[in-house]
Tab-separated table of C-alpha atoms in Angstrom:
chain	number	residue	atom	x	y	z
A	1	MET	CA	-9.240	4.500	4.345
A	2	ILE	CA	-6.166	2.338	3.983
A	3	SER	CA	-4.981	0.076	6.776
A	4	VAL	CA	-1.844	-1.873	7.606
A	5	THR	CA	-1.730	-5.160	9.496
A	6	PRO	CA	0.635	-5.463	12.474
A	7	ALA	CA	2.885	-7.822	10.459
A	8	ALA	CA	3.099	-5.334	7.583
A	9	ALA	CA	3.752	-2.448	9.990
A	10	ASN	CA	6.690	-4.330	11.504
A	11	GLN	CA	8.135	-5.018	8.052
A	12	ILE	CA	7.640	-1.402	6.939
A	13	ARG	CA	9.412	-0.142	10.076
A	14	GLU	CA	12.275	-2.589	9.469
A	15	SER	CA	12.589	-1.487	5.833
A	16	ALA	CA	12.666	2.149	6.942
A	17	ARG	CA	15.358	1.350	9.499
A	18	GLN	CA	17.478	-0.520	6.956
A	19	GLY	CA	17.169	2.317	4.449
A	20	ASN	CA	17.784	4.998	7.099
A	21	MET	CA	14.326	6.440	6.341
A	22	GLN	CA	12.755	6.289	9.801
A	23	GLY	CA	10.049	8.878	10.271
A	24	MET	CA	9.242	9.177	6.557
A	25	PRO	CA	5.681	8.400	5.503
A	26	LEU	CA	4.935	5.522	3.168
A	27	ARG	CA	3.581	6.742	-0.166
A	28	ILE	CA	1.260	4.296	-1.906
A	29	ALA	CA	0.129	4.628	-5.515
A	30	VAL	CA	-1.877	2.562	-7.947
A	31	THR	CA	-2.217	2.761	-11.707
A	32	ARG	CA	-4.940	1.107	-13.730
A	33	MET	CA	-3.332	-0.671	-16.671
A	34	GLU	CA	-4.882	-0.900	-20.154
A	35	ASN	CA	-6.249	-4.362	-19.395
A	36	GLY	CA	-7.940	-3.037	-16.218
A	37	SER	CA	-5.482	-4.618	-13.793
A	38	PHE	CA	-3.917	-2.592	-10.997
A	39	HIS	CA	-0.201	-1.915	-10.666
A	40	TYR	CA	0.886	-0.918	-7.152
A	41	ALA	CA	3.889	1.103	-6.027
A	42	LEU	CA	5.080	2.047	-2.580
A	43	GLY	CA	8.071	3.770	-1.102
A	44	PHE	CA	9.134	6.212	1.563
A	45	ASP	CA	8.552	9.827	0.586
A	46	ASP	CA	8.899	12.957	2.683
A	47	THR	CA	7.698	15.274	-0.110
A	48	SER	CA	4.232	16.672	0.458
A	49	ARG	CA	2.130	17.310	-2.633
A	50	GLU	CA	-1.035	19.342	-2.986
A	51	GLY	CA	-4.138	17.258	-2.337
A	52	ASP	CA	-2.306	14.348	-0.692
A	53	ASN	CA	-4.432	12.224	1.610
A	54	VAL	CA	-2.768	11.165	4.855
A	55	PHE	CA	-3.726	8.163	6.995
A	56	THR	CA	-2.162	6.488	10.001
A	57	SER	CA	-2.512	2.780	10.643
A	58	GLU	CA	-0.553	0.691	13.164
A	59	GLY	CA	1.724	3.717	13.681
A	60	ILE	CA	2.581	3.947	9.965
A	61	ASP	CA	1.894	7.260	8.232
A	62	ILE	CA	0.509	6.623	4.754
A	63	VAL	CA	0.292	9.190	1.949
A	64	VAL	CA	-1.881	8.742	-1.137
A	65	ALA	CA	-2.282	11.101	-4.097
A	66	PRO	CA	-5.863	12.130	-4.931
A	67	HIS	CA	-5.969	10.183	-8.219
A	68	SER	CA	-5.037	6.914	-6.455
A	69	LEU	CA	-7.396	7.221	-3.495
A	70	PRO	CA	-10.610	5.907	-5.134
A	71	MET	CA	-8.776	2.799	-6.337
A	72	LEU	CA	-7.113	2.237	-2.927
A	73	ASP	CA	-10.044	2.986	-0.603
A	74	GLY	CA	-10.595	0.002	1.692
A	75	THR	CA	-7.212	-1.585	0.935
A	76	VAL	CA	-5.409	-3.583	3.611
A	77	ILE	CA	-1.634	-3.906	3.336
A	78	ASP	CA	-0.377	-7.190	4.765
A	79	TYR	CA	2.907	-9.072	5.045
A	80	VAL	CA	2.454	-12.780	4.429
A	81	GLU	CA	4.332	-15.891	3.408
A	82	ILE	CA	3.631	-17.018	-0.152
A	83	ASP	CA	5.387	-20.102	-1.486
A	84	GLY	CA	8.036	-19.906	1.242
A	85	LYS	CA	8.775	-16.212	0.641
A	86	ASN	CA	7.564	-13.260	2.732
A	87	GLU	CA	5.914	-10.488	0.730
A	88	ILE	CA	3.943	-7.288	1.133
A	89	ILE	CA	0.523	-7.754	-0.456
A	90	PHE	CA	-2.421	-5.454	-1.159
A	91	VAL	CA	-5.861	-6.798	-0.301
A	92	ASN	CA	-7.977	-4.381	-2.303
A	93	PRO	CA	-11.745	-4.702	-2.772
A	94	ASN	CA	-11.516	-2.343	-5.782
A	95	ASP	CA	-8.964	-4.436	-7.681
A	96	PRO	CA	-10.703	-6.374	-10.475
A	97	ALA	CA	-8.218	-9.241	-10.061
A	98	GLN	CA	-9.331	-9.717	-6.454
A	99	GLN	CA	-13.090	-9.497	-6.897
A	100	GLN	CA	-15.082	-12.644	-6.296
A	101	PRO	CA	-17.508	-13.747	-9.026
A	102	GLU	CA	-21.161	-13.413	-8.123
A	103	THR	CA	-22.975	-16.650	-7.406
C-alpha cells in the first residue's frame, strides 16, 4: 500500500491542474541503483499496463508497475519544506538510505 499525505495530495492536484492533467492517475516508479540506493520517478500517466497495481489515497489515484511494488510497499508520499523549499518526498521503509541502524 502506498499513501499520500493531505499536503502532498493538494500539491499533486495543483500540479495536475497546472499541467492540464486533471483526472490522470499518478504513476510512481522506483529503480534500485547499483549501489543499492533507490531512484524515484513520478508523473501523470493515463496509460494502463498489464499487471499495474492501483491505489487511492487522499483522492489521488496511484499506479505502480509490478516490479516497483515490493520496493514501494508502505511508502508515504509527503510534501514538506526542506531548507526553505517545498518538495515532494518519499518516506519509504524499504529504502536502504532511510533505514535506521539497529541499536
